[in-house]
């Protein structure tokens, strides 16, 4: 019984940590974790106290100093890693950058084959290759796309966080000159609507 209770406690804490780091720690899940932890800990404490011939007491098991230490550790963890909602927003923004990068290279490929930019993102849909234009992972709306010139286009998305050192300002379009070199890829964005202007270099992509 002690061994089984120990495994349940360990598994419960591991699940809590993984969901917290992934930014998916909801109130409902946290309550489930606390409930399982309380039951398993109670079973463990009861049988462990029998082995030691001592009456079961929660405060006898969890010393006040240990409770304070754990509380400080939890608060410090939230302060260092950010709240679960913040981590979730960061993960969504990382997915947005990945989607825009995918769309960017699909636009380049389209231009290489047809010598013109697609008029809209739906032109990139290809039933043979199976490519479907991704949408915003949170709102499920289409990403912004505008043809600027014969070789220039603009991709836009609304971000929840900022991945740049300085604030770019909300609702401010930020053009980023780019020639599609993977090493010099620049997807710096601020919080809010951010647009990336891209210009195809025909010498690099004949």
mmCIF file of C-alpha atoms in Angstrom:
data_model
loop_
_atom_site.group_PDB
_atom_site.id
_atom_site.type_symbol
_atom_site.label_atom_id
_atom_site.label_comp_id
_atom_site.label_asym_id
_atom_site.label_seq_id
_atom_site.Cartn_x
_atom_site.Cartn_y
_atom_site.Cartn_z
ATOM 1 C CA UNK A 1 0.000 0.000 0.000
ATOM 2 C CA UNK A 2 2.836 2.385 0.837
ATOM 3 C CA UNK A 3 4.559 1.573 -2.449
ATOM 4 C CA UNK A 4 1.379 2.122 -4.491
ATOM 5 C CA UNK A 5 0.622 5.369 -2.659
ATOM 6 C CA UNK A 6 4.179 6.576 -3.331
ATOM 7 C CA UNK A 7 3.819 5.891 -7.067
ATOM 8 C CA UNK A 8 0.512 7.765 -7.189
ATOM 9 C CA UNK A 9 2.029 10.780 -5.399
ATOM 10 C CA UNK A 10 5.053 10.851 -7.708
ATOM 11 C CA UNK A 11 2.929 10.482 -10.845
ATOM 12 C CA UNK A 12 0.552 13.180 -9.629
ATOM 13 C CA UNK A 13 3.370 15.665 -9.037
ATOM 14 C CA UNK A 14 5.020 14.855 -12.385
ATOM 15 C CA UNK A 15 1.719 15.480 -14.215
ATOM 16 C CA UNK A 16 1.332 18.780 -12.353
ATOM 17 C CA UNK A 17 4.854 19.892 -13.292
ATOM 18 C CA UNK A 18 4.528 18.921 -16.973
ATOM 19 C CA UNK A 19 1.203 20.703 -17.413
ATOM 20 C CA UNK A 20 2.547 23.779 -15.648
ATOM 21 C CA UNK A 21 5.645 23.990 -17.859
ATOM 22 C CA UNK A 22 3.510 23.476 -20.985
ATOM 23 C CA UNK A 23 1.206 26.308 -19.943
ATOM 24 C CA UNK A 24 -1.842 24.035 -19.783
ATOM 25 C CA UNK A 25 -2.494 24.133 -16.037
ATOM 26 C CA UNK A 26 -6.213 24.830 -15.778
ATOM 27 C CA UNK A 27 -8.122 25.287 -12.520
ATOM 28 C CA UNK A 28 -10.057 22.064 -13.151
ATOM 29 C CA UNK A 29 -6.872 20.041 -13.632
ATOM 30 C CA UNK A 30 -5.210 21.642 -10.585
ATOM 31 C CA UNK A 31 -8.183 20.683 -8.385
ATOM 32 C CA UNK A 32 -7.968 17.092 -9.637
ATOM 33 C CA UNK A 33 -4.254 16.985 -8.847
ATOM 34 C CA UNK A 34 -4.815 18.377 -5.340
ATOM 35 C CA UNK A 35 -7.609 15.863 -4.684
ATOM 36 C CA UNK A 36 -5.529 12.872 -5.800
ATOM 37 C CA UNK A 37 -2.517 14.165 -3.859
ATOM 38 C CA UNK A 38 -4.569 14.604 -0.677
ATOM 39 C CA UNK A 39 -6.075 11.114 -0.871
ATOM 40 C CA UNK A 40 -2.793 9.370 -1.724
ATOM 41 C CA UNK A 41 -0.896 11.324 0.945
ATOM 42 C CA UNK A 42 -3.528 10.488 3.552
ATOM 43 C CA UNK A 43 -3.266 6.767 2.747
ATOM 44 C CA UNK A 44 0.526 6.918 2.823
ATOM 45 C CA UNK A 45 0.596 8.851 6.101
ATOM 46 C CA UNK A 46 -1.915 6.504 7.749
ATOM 47 C CA UNK A 47 -0.005 3.295 6.992
ATOM 48 C CA UNK A 48 3.367 4.897 7.625
ATOM 49 C CA UNK A 49 2.204 6.059 11.069
ATOM 50 C CA UNK A 50 1.090 2.495 11.860
ATOM 51 C CA UNK A 51 4.570 1.213 11.076
ATOM 52 C CA UNK A 52 6.034 3.727 13.498
ATOM 53 C CA UNK A 53 3.345 3.158 16.158
ATOM 54 C CA UNK A 54 2.499 6.830 16.204
ATOM 55 C CA UNK A 55 -0.935 8.430 15.762
ATOM 56 C CA UNK A 56 -1.583 9.995 12.398
ATOM 57 C CA UNK A 57 -1.289 13.790 12.381
ATOM 58 C CA UNK A 58 -1.007 16.009 9.342
ATOM 59 C CA UNK A 59 1.049 18.649 11.132
ATOM 60 C CA UNK A 60 3.226 15.925 12.566
ATOM 61 C CA UNK A 61 4.080 14.820 9.034
ATOM 62 C CA UNK A 62 4.325 18.203 7.382
ATOM 63 C CA UNK A 63 6.370 20.384 9.645
ATOM 64 C CA UNK A 64 5.507 24.078 9.587
ATOM 65 C CA UNK A 65 8.928 24.987 8.258
ATOM 66 C CA UNK A 66 8.535 22.525 5.371
ATOM 67 C CA UNK A 67 5.118 23.950 4.500
ATOM 68 C CA UNK A 68 6.566 27.456 4.395
ATOM 69 C CA UNK A 69 9.489 26.272 2.261
ATOM 70 C CA UNK A 70 7.184 24.597 -0.246
ATOM 71 C CA UNK A 71 5.012 27.698 -0.400
ATOM 72 C CA UNK A 72 8.031 29.899 -1.103
ATOM 73 C CA UNK A 73 9.180 27.456 -3.788
ATOM 74 C CA UNK A 74 5.792 27.526 -5.530
ATOM 75 C CA UNK A 75 5.662 31.331 -5.476
ATOM 76 C CA UNK A 76 9.244 31.542 -6.766
ATOM 77 C CA UNK A 77 8.424 29.056 -9.535
ATOM 78 C CA UNK A 78 5.486 31.154 -10.724
ATOM 79 C CA UNK A 79 7.609 34.311 -10.571
ATOM 80 C CA UNK A 80 10.488 32.800 -12.578
ATOM 81 C CA UNK A 81 8.540 30.784 -15.156
ATOM 82 C CA UNK A 82 5.501 33.042 -15.418
ATOM 83 C CA UNK A 83 1.875 32.112 -14.954
ATOM 84 C CA UNK A 84 0.347 29.184 -16.870
ATOM 85 C CA UNK A 85 -1.682 31.679 -18.916
ATOM 86 C CA UNK A 86 1.525 33.503 -19.870
ATOM 87 C CA UNK A 87 3.216 30.243 -20.889
ATOM 88 C CA UNK A 88 0.167 29.325 -22.970
ATOM 89 C CA UNK A 89 0.321 32.711 -24.731
ATOM 90 C CA UNK A 90 4.027 32.211 -25.476
ATOM 91 C CA UNK A 91 3.352 28.787 -26.992
ATOM 92 C CA UNK A 92 0.602 30.231 -29.201
ATOM 93 C CA UNK A 93 2.959 32.992 -30.386
ATOM 94 C CA UNK A 94 5.669 30.438 -31.185
ATOM 95 C CA UNK A 95 3.111 28.544 -33.275
ATOM 96 C CA UNK A 96 2.157 31.780 -35.064
ATOM 97 C CA UNK A 97 5.795 32.408 -35.988
ATOM 98 C CA UNK A 98 6.093 28.815 -37.233
ATOM 99 C CA UNK A 99 2.917 29.208 -39.317
ATOM 100 C CA UNK A 100 4.095 32.481 -40.850
ATOM 101 C CA UNK A 101 7.436 30.907 -41.718
ATOM 102 C CA UNK A 102 5.653 28.013 -43.442
ATOM 103 C CA UNK A 103 3.409 30.390 -45.380
ATOM 104 C CA UNK A 104 6.427 32.489 -46.359
ATOM 105 C CA UNK A 105 8.215 29.586 -48.004
ATOM 106 C CA UNK A 106 5.043 28.425 -49.703
ATOM 107 C CA UNK A 107 4.696 31.905 -51.223
ATOM 108 C CA UNK A 108 8.301 31.730 -52.457
ATOM 109 C CA UNK A 109 7.698 28.308 -53.975
ATOM 110 C CA UNK A 110 4.525 29.592 -55.649
ATOM 111 C CA UNK A 111 6.449 32.530 -57.141
ATOM 112 C CA UNK A 112 9.258 30.280 -58.391
ATOM 113 C CA UNK A 113 6.830 28.111 -60.298
ATOM 114 C CA UNK A 114 4.362 30.732 -61.550
ATOM 115 C CA UNK A 115 6.540 33.867 -61.632
ATOM 116 C CA UNK A 116 3.926 35.824 -59.718
ATOM 117 C CA UNK A 117 2.817 36.164 -56.135
ATOM 118 C CA UNK A 118 -0.466 34.561 -55.036
ATOM 119 C CA UNK A 119 -3.303 37.058 -54.856
ATOM 120 C CA UNK A 120 -4.476 35.542 -51.566
ATOM 121 C CA UNK A 121 -3.470 32.737 -49.197
ATOM 122 C CA UNK A 122 -6.119 30.347 -50.500
ATOM 123 C CA UNK A 123 -4.126 30.125 -53.749
ATOM 124 C CA UNK A 124 -1.464 28.213 -51.806
ATOM 125 C CA UNK A 125 -3.796 25.304 -51.024
ATOM 126 C CA UNK A 126 -2.575 22.233 -52.873
ATOM 127 C CA UNK A 127 -4.658 19.054 -52.899
ATOM 128 C CA UNK A 128 -1.806 16.991 -54.344
ATOM 129 C CA UNK A 129 0.881 17.925 -51.812
ATOM 130 C CA UNK A 130 -1.746 18.167 -49.076
ATOM 131 C CA UNK A 131 -0.747 21.676 -48.007
ATOM 132 C CA UNK A 132 -3.469 23.611 -46.216
ATOM 133 C CA UNK A 133 -2.857 27.205 -45.182
ATOM 134 C CA UNK A 134 -2.639 27.299 -41.373
ATOM 135 C CA UNK A 135 -4.854 29.567 -39.303
ATOM 136 C CA UNK A 136 -4.250 31.359 -36.032
ATOM 137 C CA UNK A 137 -3.934 28.587 -33.390
ATOM 138 C CA UNK A 138 -6.096 30.441 -30.872
ATOM 139 C CA UNK A 139 -8.702 32.465 -32.773
ATOM 140 C CA UNK A 140 -8.707 30.202 -35.890
ATOM 141 C CA UNK A 141 -8.837 33.262 -38.185
ATOM 142 C CA UNK A 142 -6.725 33.650 -41.325
ATOM 143 C CA UNK A 143 -3.346 35.322 -41.120
ATOM 144 C CA UNK A 144 -2.971 38.668 -42.847
ATOM 145 C CA UNK A 145 -1.457 38.635 -46.338
ATOM 146 C CA UNK A 146 -0.990 41.582 -48.698
ATOM 147 C CA UNK A 147 0.847 41.846 -52.014
ATOM 148 C CA UNK A 148 2.918 45.041 -51.919
ATOM 149 C CA UNK A 149 4.800 44.919 -55.238
ATOM 150 C CA UNK A 150 5.789 42.356 -57.860
ATOM 151 C CA UNK A 151 8.381 40.824 -55.518
ATOM 152 C CA UNK A 152 7.177 42.060 -52.136
ATOM 153 C CA UNK A 153 4.448 40.853 -49.833
ATOM 154 C CA UNK A 154 3.443 41.260 -46.205
ATOM 155 C CA UNK A 155 2.421 38.709 -43.589
ATOM 156 C CA UNK A 156 0.594 39.778 -40.442
ATOM 157 C CA UNK A 157 -0.474 38.185 -37.177
ATOM 158 C CA UNK A 158 -1.730 39.348 -33.809
ATOM 159 C CA UNK A 159 0.621 38.292 -31.010
ATOM 160 C CA UNK A 160 -0.126 38.065 -27.296
ATOM 161 C CA UNK A 161 3.459 38.535 -26.111
ATOM 162 C CA UNK A 162 6.682 40.193 -27.252
ATOM 163 C CA UNK A 163 9.853 38.313 -28.175
ATOM 164 C CA UNK A 164 11.996 41.418 -28.660
ATOM 165 C CA UNK A 165 13.966 43.342 -26.059
ATOM 166 C CA UNK A 166 12.246 46.661 -26.722
ATOM 167 C CA UNK A 167 8.529 47.155 -26.986
ATOM 168 C CA UNK A 168 7.429 47.532 -30.579
ATOM 169 C CA UNK A 169 4.153 49.049 -29.596
ATOM 170 C CA UNK A 170 0.658 47.650 -29.867
ATOM 171 C CA UNK A 171 -1.175 47.895 -33.191
ATOM 172 C CA UNK A 172 2.017 49.033 -34.883
ATOM 173 C CA UNK A 173 3.110 47.392 -38.121
ATOM 174 C CA UNK A 174 6.806 46.571 -38.096
ATOM 175 C CA UNK A 175 8.374 46.050 -41.546
ATOM 176 C CA UNK A 176 11.369 43.738 -41.522
ATOM 177 C CA UNK A 177 13.480 43.685 -44.732
ATOM 178 C CA UNK A 178 14.306 40.098 -45.536
ATOM 179 C CA UNK A 179 15.917 38.032 -48.285
ATOM 180 C CA UNK A 180 14.964 34.580 -47.085
ATOM 181 C CA UNK A 181 18.291 33.467 -45.739
ATOM 182 C CA UNK A 182 17.466 30.986 -42.964
ATOM 183 C CA UNK A 183 20.381 32.195 -40.859
ATOM 184 C CA UNK A 184 19.179 35.817 -40.942
ATOM 185 C CA UNK A 185 15.524 35.041 -40.371
ATOM 186 C CA UNK A 186 13.894 37.789 -38.351
ATOM 187 C CA UNK A 187 10.551 37.278 -36.690
ATOM 188 C CA UNK A 188 10.882 39.837 -33.888
ATOM 189 C CA UNK A 189 7.429 40.952 -32.809
ATOM 190 C CA UNK A 190 5.734 43.024 -30.180
ATOM 191 C CA UNK A 191 2.391 42.524 -28.492
ATOM 192 C CA UNK A 192 -0.526 43.126 -30.801
ATOM 193 C CA UNK A 193 -0.734 43.310 -34.578
ATOM 194 C CA UNK A 194 2.681 42.883 -36.209
ATOM 195 C CA UNK A 195 3.396 42.722 -39.921
ATOM 196 C CA UNK A 196 6.486 41.392 -41.670
ATOM 197 C CA UNK A 197 7.373 42.743 -45.094
ATOM 198 C CA UNK A 198 9.279 40.294 -47.265
ATOM 199 C CA UNK A 199 11.034 40.919 -50.597
ATOM 200 C CA UNK A 200 12.054 38.043 -52.832
ATOM 201 C CA UNK A 201 15.543 38.227 -54.320
ATOM 202 C CA UNK A 202 15.355 36.672 -57.828
ATOM 203 C CA UNK A 203 19.086 35.947 -57.742
ATOM 204 C CA UNK A 204 18.652 33.707 -54.716
ATOM 205 C CA UNK A 205 15.432 32.142 -55.984
ATOM 206 C CA UNK A 206 15.613 31.979 -59.808
#
